[in-house]
């Protein structure tokens, strides 16, 4: 699991050599720690004229007790005051100060000519972005825009944020969040995720927040999942274990599921996090009904379902036998569909339920030797897309994460060439950790994330592959 | 005591020209300057030999022997020696606070007439000795024999320093300029807007002298007829060339958009209208109301010189006025940045809601009405003398305009602010 290259170039001698030879020097990413403020460091909040989200963002930043500055612009200051945010001042003509986060409400940009507002805000401010900095641009989903001019300009935001993510240094990241009209009250969890170290390995992503359904719940931010029951498949090790631990940290009662041979690890984990276990093969015929029954009788239903269990069985298509194909697709995709259906049909998924699927960068970009795996993981994306309206009707959501190169036992076993390429070919020049995937899942799982449905977020450090 | 308060009128003011530190007034003491300023006012108003209700005044930087500075000054004037006096101190707010104190006594019927004044010199500073040195000196003085005296003298060490007063906040160790540089950065001020305010201050004061407006307010002293900090002619280019004085290399504050250390004194005459009529004096303006405020600059919750921004809205509310209900604004230019931060704060929805608890910002002021006869950046700022300069100048402007309402705002060390309303 150790990234020897990172360790080497971050010691004084290695640093000297790497600097002079021009080798990439991965920045040691800051990760979430207990007791940190929810939005650490100073935030600079700006907006294009006519932005409709500034007040909502200001209000959430005030509730998170973030230290915020804004330009001395009548509209932005008015929105800040309305959001009860005691913001300091930043002058683009005399820019000073360092910021951990730059947040820009671009919803007022309704014509390509007004895209200049992006330049006007980020040109003087980007230099002041601190290490582990965060850039967040907020827009209106192009499909929601009133006319072609506005939709064009809003679509342009993607190219801007993805490019900015590539210009960012020292562990800084950039994302675009499209917020539908009427979804202004459902921003809180997304702001807290993207403006904190929780999103350490997520960069260059585009997220959509919709109107959602139901009331916006009051969330206790230290333990947002208190009282929730979470099913995590493949929970005994690797990313699944990290997901279980993270959801438990956030207050959920985790039901860890894995195949019977993993029972010992699974029991040990459940003991540590105060959870329960389900040892079964998800591809078995009776698995969906067994899971549904166990969840409804023992836990009164389930609030969070994380489809994490998955396998690889690599071979080129020519050399692949049918078993490699069929077993993998059944584990990675079809079993998830059956479990979803059972949970929906038998009403085991509670109101406000969250289904979260683990896809993969291979499902987006494809990978030689992984026709089976790539198919299954692209299928997961298709399942999220097609099931989003179905879950919405049940007052629930379904979203996906697509991990890139994550440091696990699986990647440790890769040949060095492939492994180093995977690690370095991304904007952060390093692999992610299982916790980076887990934090992203915890963000989707939050009761405050009711506006997130049908999203696919890559946890890949803005990998060049599939971008 | 009267159950009803009485209107308080301002009948005139007088000051000596302000001189840059260690210059023309290097040999003048605070007592010399206050005496001349009060005496000039007595002469202008024909009050020689009169017994006034009282004279209140003070100095910020004061020698230990000046225990009774104002009373000693009065004894040197042509006022009746039976005129009582006392010293007042509220840092740079001293002069205006003195006027508030006497105005209140007049309003309450405790007295009919009074002079409020102030003086300061940084050319004749009270140099103290350090605690270590003082102990030895006291010991030498107390010694009963030559042997004891020699023993005490032997304790003197070269490392026992003098304690010269610093223009620094005791609780933060930062100078006022450094504190203001923090405010300038917090409010995103540019060098250009500060320099423009400084240039306007000099232009206004120069024009004021040219028009003769100051003739009725200033009495020459030690050969000086005008404030010697005042620069004539176009300044913009020269201002732009200066290096930052505060806030580091990238700072926006210079020696020209900050007030220099200055020596000088001022005095203002207040009383009831009846008392004025009995003495043949026409009121220039009425002293309507005043307010003081302080901020927590130590806990870094607010900038050192932001207190007037808090005092003014409280006074406005009590008087049912808006910030725009004034014909003239006199904001003490301790630093151009102080004035600009204050104006920006009043127009800022966030500051007005979060810090002042107002639903709406106070709004902008018409900058043409600001410091029309020049401000402290041009005239200089002998700390305790500034209040008297401003009260007299505003009262005279209101009289000459044939009426109107004026706002005074003065910031002071220790995170304080003193503000007042005059009307004519």
Short mmCIF file of C-alpha atoms in Angstrom, two decimals, chain A residues 16-463:
data_model
loop_
_atom_site.label_atom_id
_atom_site.label_comp_id
_atom_site.label_asym_id
_atom_site.label_seq_id
_atom_site.Cartn_x
_atom_site.Cartn_y
_atom_site.Cartn_z
CA UNK A 16 16.04 18.53 -4.18
CA UNK A 17 16.58 15.96 -6.91
CA UNK A 18 12.93 15.91 -7.99
CA UNK A 19 12.83 19.71 -8.20
CA UNK A 20 15.96 19.90 -10.32
CA UNK A 21 15.21 16.98 -12.60
CA UNK A 22 11.59 18.08 -12.97
CA UNK A 23 9.98 14.96 -11.54
CA UNK A 24 6.41 15.26 -10.25
CA UNK A 25 6.26 15.90 -6.53
CA UNK A 26 2.97 14.65 -5.12
CA UNK A 27 1.66 16.90 -2.38
CA UNK A 28 0.72 15.16 0.85
CA UNK A 29 -3.06 15.57 0.78
CA UNK A 30 -4.76 16.76 3.92
CA UNK A 31 -7.55 14.45 5.09
CA UNK A 32 -10.43 15.00 7.44
CA UNK A 33 -9.65 14.73 11.12
CA UNK A 34 -11.95 14.55 14.08
CA UNK A 35 -12.54 17.96 15.63
CA UNK A 36 -11.65 19.99 12.55
CA UNK A 37 -13.92 22.89 11.71
CA UNK A 38 -16.39 21.87 9.01
CA UNK A 39 -15.07 24.41 6.51
CA UNK A 40 -11.48 25.10 7.53
CA UNK A 41 -9.53 28.21 6.56
CA UNK A 42 -10.74 31.38 4.93
CA UNK A 43 -13.31 31.38 2.16
CA UNK A 44 -13.57 34.01 -0.55
CA UNK A 45 -17.14 34.20 -1.87
CA UNK A 46 -17.81 36.01 -5.14
CA UNK A 47 -20.59 36.13 -7.69
CA UNK A 48 -21.41 37.25 -11.19
CA UNK A 49 -24.10 39.96 -11.16
CA UNK A 50 -27.56 38.49 -10.83
CA UNK A 51 -26.44 35.31 -9.08
CA UNK A 52 -29.33 33.53 -7.38
CA UNK A 53 -27.32 31.30 -5.04
CA UNK A 54 -25.16 33.83 -3.20
CA UNK A 55 -27.53 34.31 -0.30
CA UNK A 56 -28.06 30.56 0.16
CA UNK A 57 -24.32 29.91 0.07
CA UNK A 58 -23.67 32.81 2.46
CA UNK A 59 -26.25 31.45 4.84
CA UNK A 60 -24.73 27.94 4.82
CA UNK A 61 -21.23 29.35 5.30
CA UNK A 62 -22.51 31.36 8.26
CA UNK A 63 -24.08 28.25 9.80
CA UNK A 64 -20.82 26.36 9.31
CA UNK A 65 -19.07 29.28 11.08
CA UNK A 66 -16.68 29.68 8.16
CA UNK A 67 -14.43 32.75 7.96
CA UNK A 68 -15.54 34.45 4.77
CA UNK A 69 -14.53 37.48 2.72
CA UNK A 70 -16.42 38.88 -0.26
CA UNK A 71 -15.74 41.60 -2.81
CA UNK A 72 -17.11 44.99 -1.73
CA UNK A 73 -19.88 44.65 -4.29
CA UNK A 74 -23.34 45.87 -3.40
CA UNK A 75 -25.12 42.76 -4.65
CA UNK A 76 -22.78 40.26 -2.99
CA UNK A 77 -22.65 42.23 0.27
CA UNK A 78 -26.44 42.48 0.26
CA UNK A 79 -26.74 38.73 -0.24
CA UNK A 80 -24.20 38.10 2.52
CA UNK A 81 -26.13 40.33 4.91
CA UNK A 82 -29.37 38.60 3.99
CA UNK A 83 -27.66 35.27 4.69
CA UNK A 84 -26.56 36.61 8.09
CA UNK A 85 -22.91 36.20 7.15
CA UNK A 86 -20.46 38.56 8.87
CA UNK A 87 -18.10 38.63 5.91
CA UNK A 88 -14.88 40.58 5.56
CA UNK A 89 -13.84 42.35 2.41
CA UNK A 90 -11.65 41.53 -0.58
CA UNK A 91 -10.79 44.04 -3.24
CA UNK A 92 -10.02 42.65 -6.70
CA UNK A 93 -8.14 45.87 -7.51
CA UNK A 94 -5.85 45.43 -4.51
CA UNK A 95 -6.00 41.67 -3.92
CA UNK A 96 -4.39 40.58 -0.72
CA UNK A 97 -4.76 37.67 1.63
CA UNK A 98 -4.67 33.92 1.24
CA UNK A 99 -7.74 31.76 0.90
CA UNK A 100 -8.35 28.11 1.53
CA UNK A 101 -11.45 28.18 -0.64
CA UNK A 102 -12.67 30.24 -3.57
CA UNK A 103 -16.42 29.98 -4.13
CA UNK A 104 -18.04 31.65 -7.11
CA UNK A 105 -21.75 31.89 -7.86
CA UNK A 106 -21.82 31.85 -11.67
CA UNK A 107 -25.61 31.49 -12.00
CA UNK A 108 -25.87 35.12 -13.12
CA UNK A 109 -23.92 34.35 -16.30
CA UNK A 110 -26.69 34.12 -18.90
CA UNK A 111 -24.64 34.97 -21.97
CA UNK A 112 -21.22 33.87 -23.17
CA UNK A 113 -20.02 37.50 -23.05
CA UNK A 114 -20.56 37.43 -19.31
CA UNK A 115 -18.17 34.51 -18.88
CA UNK A 116 -15.64 37.29 -18.40
CA UNK A 117 -16.89 37.38 -14.80
CA UNK A 118 -15.02 34.11 -14.22
CA UNK A 119 -11.80 35.75 -15.31
CA UNK A 120 -12.51 38.87 -13.28
CA UNK A 121 -12.88 36.85 -10.07
CA UNK A 122 -10.27 34.13 -10.49
CA UNK A 123 -7.55 36.13 -12.24
CA UNK A 124 -6.77 38.19 -9.11
CA UNK A 125 -7.76 35.56 -6.54
CA UNK A 126 -6.34 32.25 -7.78
CA UNK A 127 -2.77 33.15 -6.85
CA UNK A 128 -3.87 33.43 -3.21
CA UNK A 129 -5.23 29.87 -3.09
CA UNK A 130 -3.54 28.01 -0.24
CA UNK A 131 -2.19 24.45 -0.34
CA UNK A 132 -5.06 21.91 -0.13
CA UNK A 133 -7.20 24.75 -1.50
CA UNK A 134 -10.71 24.34 -2.84
CA UNK A 135 -12.39 25.99 -5.81
CA UNK A 136 -16.14 25.68 -6.15
CA UNK A 137 -18.07 27.18 -9.06
CA UNK A 138 -21.86 27.13 -8.83
CA UNK A 139 -24.00 27.18 -11.94
CA UNK A 140 -27.45 26.44 -13.32
CA UNK A 141 -27.84 23.05 -15.07
CA UNK A 142 -27.81 23.88 -18.82
CA UNK A 143 -30.92 21.74 -19.25
CA UNK A 144 -32.77 24.02 -16.80
CA UNK A 145 -31.74 27.26 -18.51
CA UNK A 146 -34.32 29.59 -20.03
CA UNK A 147 -32.70 29.99 -23.43
CA UNK A 148 -29.84 28.79 -25.63
CA UNK A 149 -27.55 31.70 -24.72
CA UNK A 150 -27.79 30.98 -21.03
CA UNK A 151 -27.48 27.21 -21.53
CA UNK A 152 -24.37 27.72 -23.67
CA UNK A 153 -22.71 29.95 -21.10
CA UNK A 154 -23.56 27.59 -18.24
CA UNK A 155 -22.23 24.58 -20.15
CA UNK A 156 -18.98 26.51 -20.64
CA UNK A 157 -18.41 26.44 -16.87
CA UNK A 158 -17.37 22.78 -17.14
CA UNK A 159 -14.36 23.56 -19.30
CA UNK A 160 -13.38 26.36 -16.96
CA UNK A 161 -13.48 24.35 -13.75
CA UNK A 162 -11.80 21.31 -15.25
CA UNK A 163 -8.98 23.50 -16.57
CA UNK A 164 -8.66 25.32 -13.27
CA UNK A 165 -8.45 21.91 -11.54
CA UNK A 166 -5.47 21.14 -13.75
CA UNK A 167 -3.80 24.46 -12.97
CA UNK A 168 -4.28 23.96 -9.24
CA UNK A 169 -1.15 23.10 -7.27
CA UNK A 170 -0.31 21.64 -3.88
CA UNK A 171 -3.32 19.42 -3.39
CA UNK A 172 -5.84 22.04 -4.47
CA UNK A 173 -9.00 20.92 -6.27
CA UNK A 174 -11.80 22.50 -8.32
CA UNK A 175 -15.39 21.42 -8.96
CA UNK A 176 -18.52 22.63 -10.66
CA UNK A 177 -21.86 22.25 -8.91
CA UNK A 178 -24.98 22.81 -10.98
CA UNK A 179 -27.88 23.78 -8.75
CA UNK A 180 -31.42 23.64 -10.13
CA UNK A 181 -33.82 26.43 -9.40
CA UNK A 182 -35.62 25.52 -6.17
CA UNK A 183 -32.67 23.49 -4.87
CA UNK A 184 -31.07 26.44 -3.07
CA UNK A 185 -31.90 24.98 0.35
CA UNK A 186 -30.19 21.66 -0.42
CA UNK A 187 -26.62 22.92 -0.73
CA UNK A 188 -25.34 22.36 2.78
CA UNK A 189 -23.82 18.88 2.59
CA UNK A 190 -22.24 19.56 -0.79
CA UNK A 191 -20.61 22.80 0.37
CA UNK A 192 -19.26 21.09 3.48
CA UNK A 193 -17.93 18.17 1.44
CA UNK A 194 -16.21 20.11 -1.30
CA UNK A 195 -14.84 22.89 0.96
CA UNK A 196 -13.22 20.49 3.43
CA UNK A 197 -10.47 17.83 3.37
CA UNK A 198 -13.22 15.22 3.05
CA UNK A 199 -13.01 15.69 -0.72
CA UNK A 200 -9.19 15.41 -0.79
CA UNK A 201 -8.98 13.15 -3.86
CA UNK A 202 -11.96 14.52 -5.80
CA UNK A 203 -11.19 17.09 -8.47
CA UNK A 204 -12.49 18.32 -11.80
CA UNK A 205 -15.97 16.94 -11.10
CA UNK A 206 -19.41 18.15 -12.08
CA UNK A 207 -22.27 17.61 -9.66
CA UNK A 208 -25.97 18.33 -10.06
CA UNK A 209 -28.21 19.28 -7.14
CA UNK A 210 -31.89 19.00 -7.93
CA UNK A 211 -35.03 20.05 -6.11
CA UNK A 212 -35.19 16.67 -4.40
CA UNK A 213 -38.19 15.67 -2.42
CA UNK A 214 -39.36 15.96 1.14
CA UNK A 215 -38.42 18.50 3.75
CA UNK A 216 -34.83 19.61 4.18
CA UNK A 217 -33.96 17.84 7.43
CA UNK A 218 -32.12 19.37 10.35
CA UNK A 219 -28.73 17.70 10.48
CA UNK A 220 -26.41 17.27 13.43
CA UNK A 221 -23.23 17.76 11.46
CA UNK A 222 -20.93 15.87 13.82
CA UNK A 223 -23.02 12.71 13.37
CA UNK A 224 -25.27 13.24 10.36
CA UNK A 225 -26.15 9.53 10.10
CA UNK A 226 -27.23 9.08 13.72
CA UNK A 227 -30.13 6.59 13.87
CA UNK A 228 -29.61 5.42 10.28
CA UNK A 229 -29.07 1.81 9.18
CA UNK A 230 -26.51 1.29 6.43
CA UNK A 231 -25.95 -1.88 4.39
CA UNK A 232 -22.42 -2.11 2.95
CA UNK A 233 -21.62 -5.00 0.62
CA UNK A 234 -18.05 -6.28 0.39
CA UNK A 235 -17.45 -4.66 3.77
CA UNK A 236 -14.75 -6.93 5.19
CA UNK A 237 -11.71 -5.25 3.64
CA UNK A 238 -10.32 -2.58 1.32
CA UNK A 239 -12.61 0.20 0.25
CA UNK A 240 -15.67 -1.57 1.71
CA UNK A 241 -14.10 -1.66 5.17
CA UNK A 242 -13.27 2.03 4.96
CA UNK A 243 -16.86 2.80 3.88
CA UNK A 244 -18.21 0.86 6.87
CA UNK A 245 -15.91 2.65 9.28
CA UNK A 246 -16.70 6.08 7.84
CA UNK A 247 -20.48 5.59 7.91
CA UNK A 248 -20.18 4.31 11.50
CA UNK A 249 -18.09 7.37 12.38
CA UNK A 250 -20.94 9.51 11.08
CA UNK A 251 -23.37 7.72 13.38
CA UNK A 252 -24.87 4.96 11.22
CA UNK A 253 -25.49 1.40 12.41
CA UNK A 254 -23.62 -0.51 9.71
CA UNK A 255 -24.74 -3.93 8.52
CA UNK A 256 -21.61 -5.35 6.91
CA UNK A 257 -22.19 -7.90 4.17
CA UNK A 258 -19.61 -10.22 2.65
CA UNK A 259 -19.22 -13.79 1.44
CA UNK A 260 -19.06 -16.49 4.19
CA UNK A 261 -15.27 -17.09 3.77
CA UNK A 262 -14.75 -13.47 4.91
CA UNK A 263 -16.87 -13.98 8.05
CA UNK A 264 -13.98 -13.70 10.50
CA UNK A 265 -12.82 -10.30 9.15
CA UNK A 266 -16.41 -9.15 8.91
CA UNK A 267 -17.20 -10.06 12.53
CA UNK A 268 -14.04 -8.34 13.72
CA UNK A 269 -14.97 -5.15 11.88
CA UNK A 270 -18.56 -5.24 13.14
CA UNK A 271 -17.25 -5.61 16.67
CA UNK A 272 -15.02 -2.57 16.27
CA UNK A 273 -17.67 -0.29 14.84
CA UNK A 274 -20.65 -1.61 16.79
CA UNK A 275 -22.35 -2.94 13.66
CA UNK A 276 -24.02 -6.17 12.50
CA UNK A 277 -23.07 -8.71 9.86
CA UNK A 278 -24.69 -10.57 7.01
CA UNK A 279 -22.54 -13.40 5.62
CA UNK A 280 -23.93 -14.46 2.27
CA UNK A 281 -23.24 -14.60 -1.44
CA UNK A 282 -25.11 -11.76 -3.14
CA UNK A 283 -25.44 -13.77 -6.33
CA UNK A 284 -27.39 -16.56 -4.62
CA UNK A 285 -30.99 -16.87 -5.76
CA UNK A 286 -32.40 -16.16 -2.32
CA UNK A 287 -29.91 -13.36 -1.49
CA UNK A 288 -32.27 -10.43 -2.24
CA UNK A 289 -35.06 -11.83 -0.09
CA UNK A 290 -32.69 -12.87 2.69
CA UNK A 291 -31.21 -9.37 2.78
CA UNK A 292 -34.63 -7.73 2.68
CA UNK A 293 -35.96 -9.91 5.48
CA UNK A 294 -32.90 -9.48 7.66
CA UNK A 295 -32.98 -5.70 7.29
CA UNK A 296 -36.69 -5.33 7.95
CA UNK A 297 -36.97 -7.75 10.85
CA UNK A 298 -33.70 -6.97 12.65
CA UNK A 299 -33.22 -3.28 11.84
CA UNK A 300 -36.64 -1.94 10.90
CA UNK A 301 -35.58 -1.37 7.29
CA UNK A 302 -32.53 0.25 5.77
CA UNK A 303 -31.64 3.89 5.07
CA UNK A 304 -28.35 3.56 3.20
CA UNK A 305 -27.33 0.84 0.77
CA UNK A 306 -23.78 0.83 -0.55
CA UNK A 307 -23.21 -1.54 -3.47
CA UNK A 308 -19.51 -1.93 -3.06
CA UNK A 309 -18.89 -5.67 -3.54
CA UNK A 310 -17.09 -6.35 -6.78
CA UNK A 311 -14.42 -8.48 -8.40
CA UNK A 312 -12.02 -8.31 -11.31
CA UNK A 313 -11.38 -11.30 -13.59
CA UNK A 314 -9.08 -9.82 -16.23
CA UNK A 315 -8.48 -11.41 -19.64
CA UNK A 316 -8.63 -10.03 -23.15
CA UNK A 317 -11.89 -10.84 -24.88
CA UNK A 318 -10.16 -13.49 -26.99
CA UNK A 319 -8.82 -15.37 -23.99
CA UNK A 320 -11.82 -14.91 -21.71
CA UNK A 321 -13.95 -17.92 -20.90
CA UNK A 322 -17.65 -17.59 -20.31
CA UNK A 323 -17.36 -18.10 -16.55
CA UNK A 324 -15.09 -15.08 -16.14
CA UNK A 325 -17.66 -13.06 -18.00
CA UNK A 326 -20.85 -14.30 -16.38
CA UNK A 327 -19.72 -14.58 -12.77
CA UNK A 328 -18.26 -11.10 -12.81
CA UNK A 329 -21.29 -9.49 -14.38
CA UNK A 330 -23.59 -11.22 -11.93
CA UNK A 331 -21.56 -10.03 -8.93
CA UNK A 332 -20.78 -6.53 -10.14
CA UNK A 333 -24.08 -5.60 -11.77
CA UNK A 334 -27.00 -8.01 -11.94
CA UNK A 335 -27.04 -8.84 -8.22
CA UNK A 336 -27.22 -5.12 -7.42
CA UNK A 337 -30.23 -4.75 -9.68
CA UNK A 338 -31.97 -7.68 -7.97
CA UNK A 339 -31.23 -6.34 -4.50
CA UNK A 340 -32.49 -2.88 -5.45
CA UNK A 341 -35.70 -4.36 -6.79
CA UNK A 342 -36.26 -6.44 -3.67
CA UNK A 343 -35.67 -3.47 -1.36
CA UNK A 344 -38.09 -1.36 -3.38
CA UNK A 345 -40.75 -4.04 -3.86
CA UNK A 346 -40.79 -5.08 -0.24
CA UNK A 347 -40.57 -1.44 0.94
CA UNK A 348 -37.48 -2.19 3.01
CA UNK A 349 -35.78 1.05 1.92
CA UNK A 350 -36.93 3.73 4.34
CA UNK A 351 -38.23 7.17 3.34
CA UNK A 352 -35.22 9.31 2.45
CA UNK A 353 -33.23 6.21 1.48
CA UNK A 354 -29.80 6.51 -0.14
CA UNK A 355 -28.47 3.93 -2.60
CA UNK A 356 -24.84 4.41 -3.53
CA UNK A 357 -23.04 2.35 -6.14
CA UNK A 358 -19.33 1.91 -6.60
CA UNK A 359 -18.54 2.15 -10.29
CA UNK A 360 -15.03 2.52 -11.65
CA UNK A 361 -12.94 4.64 -13.93
CA UNK A 362 -12.76 1.49 -16.12
CA UNK A 363 -16.48 1.81 -16.59
CA UNK A 364 -15.96 5.28 -18.00
CA UNK A 365 -12.74 4.93 -19.98
CA UNK A 366 -12.60 1.19 -20.63
CA UNK A 367 -9.49 -0.83 -20.02
CA UNK A 368 -7.68 -3.50 -22.02
CA UNK A 369 -8.24 -6.92 -20.42
CA UNK A 370 -11.34 -5.67 -18.63
CA UNK A 371 -14.15 -6.01 -21.14
CA UNK A 372 -16.16 -7.82 -18.47
CA UNK A 373 -15.29 -5.37 -15.68
CA UNK A 374 -15.71 -2.30 -17.88
CA UNK A 375 -19.09 -3.57 -19.00
CA UNK A 376 -20.25 -4.16 -15.44
CA UNK A 377 -19.06 -0.79 -14.16
CA UNK A 378 -20.54 1.14 -17.09
CA UNK A 379 -23.69 -0.83 -16.42
CA UNK A 380 -23.65 0.48 -12.85
CA UNK A 381 -23.63 4.01 -14.25
CA UNK A 382 -26.54 3.09 -16.49
CA UNK A 383 -28.38 1.65 -13.49
CA UNK A 384 -27.92 4.88 -11.55
CA UNK A 385 -29.16 6.93 -14.50
CA UNK A 386 -32.19 4.76 -15.16
CA UNK A 387 -33.13 4.10 -11.55
CA UNK A 388 -32.80 7.71 -10.36
CA UNK A 389 -36.41 8.60 -11.28
CA UNK A 390 -37.63 5.30 -9.81
CA UNK A 391 -35.92 5.93 -6.47
CA UNK A 392 -37.06 9.56 -6.54
CA UNK A 393 -40.67 8.32 -6.56
CA UNK A 394 -39.90 6.34 -3.41
CA UNK A 395 -38.48 9.48 -1.80
CA UNK A 396 -34.98 8.05 -2.13
CA UNK A 397 -31.87 8.74 -4.20
CA UNK A 398 -29.29 6.72 -6.10
CA UNK A 399 -25.81 7.94 -6.97
CA UNK A 400 -22.45 6.52 -7.93
CA UNK A 401 -18.79 7.00 -7.19
CA UNK A 402 -16.14 5.97 -9.71
CA UNK A 403 -12.82 5.42 -7.96
CA UNK A 404 -9.64 5.95 -9.94
CA UNK A 405 -6.35 4.62 -8.60
CA UNK A 406 -6.97 3.85 -4.94
CA UNK A 407 -4.17 2.38 -2.79
CA UNK A 408 -5.48 -1.07 -1.79
CA UNK A 409 -4.21 -4.66 -1.66
CA UNK A 410 -5.62 -5.02 -5.16
CA UNK A 411 -3.55 -2.15 -6.61
CA UNK A 412 -0.48 -3.17 -4.58
CA UNK A 413 -0.50 -6.42 -6.55
CA UNK A 414 -0.39 -4.62 -9.92
CA UNK A 415 2.79 -4.66 -12.03
CA UNK A 416 4.97 -1.62 -11.24
CA UNK A 417 4.58 0.04 -14.66
CA UNK A 418 0.79 0.00 -14.62
CA UNK A 419 0.77 0.91 -10.94
CA UNK A 420 3.02 3.96 -11.32
CA UNK A 421 1.12 5.12 -14.40
CA UNK A 422 -2.15 4.85 -12.46
CA UNK A 423 -0.73 6.71 -9.51
CA UNK A 424 0.87 9.61 -11.38
CA UNK A 425 -1.38 10.27 -14.38
CA UNK A 426 -3.77 12.55 -12.52
CA UNK A 427 -3.82 16.17 -11.41
CA UNK A 428 -2.73 15.30 -7.88
CA UNK A 429 0.10 12.95 -9.02
CA UNK A 430 -0.78 10.26 -6.52
CA UNK A 431 -3.18 7.49 -5.71
CA UNK A 432 -6.17 8.01 -3.47
CA UNK A 433 -6.92 6.23 -0.23
CA UNK A 434 -9.96 4.06 0.51
CA UNK A 435 -11.15 6.77 2.89
CA UNK A 436 -11.42 9.20 -0.05
CA UNK A 437 -14.03 6.94 -1.63
CA UNK A 438 -15.69 6.43 1.74
CA UNK A 439 -15.97 10.18 2.43
CA UNK A 440 -17.60 10.69 -0.96
CA UNK A 441 -20.11 7.96 -0.16
CA UNK A 442 -20.77 9.48 3.26
CA UNK A 443 -21.55 12.78 1.52
CA UNK A 444 -24.15 11.08 -0.73
CA UNK A 445 -25.50 9.25 2.32
CA UNK A 446 -26.15 12.39 4.35
CA UNK A 447 -29.79 13.23 5.04
CA UNK A 448 -28.87 16.71 3.78
CA UNK A 449 -28.01 15.30 0.34
CA UNK A 450 -31.62 14.92 -0.79
CA UNK A 451 -30.90 17.07 -3.85
CA UNK A 452 -28.30 14.61 -5.16
CA UNK A 453 -29.84 11.98 -7.41
CA UNK A 454 -28.34 10.30 -10.47
CA UNK A 455 -24.89 11.78 -9.96
CA UNK A 456 -21.62 10.13 -10.89
CA UNK A 457 -18.58 11.53 -9.10
CA UNK A 458 -15.11 10.25 -9.83
CA UNK A 459 -12.72 9.87 -6.93
CA UNK A 460 -9.64 9.91 -9.08
CA UNK A 461 -7.62 13.08 -8.47
CA UNK A 462 -8.81 14.18 -11.93
CA UNK A 463 -7.24 11.22 -13.70
#
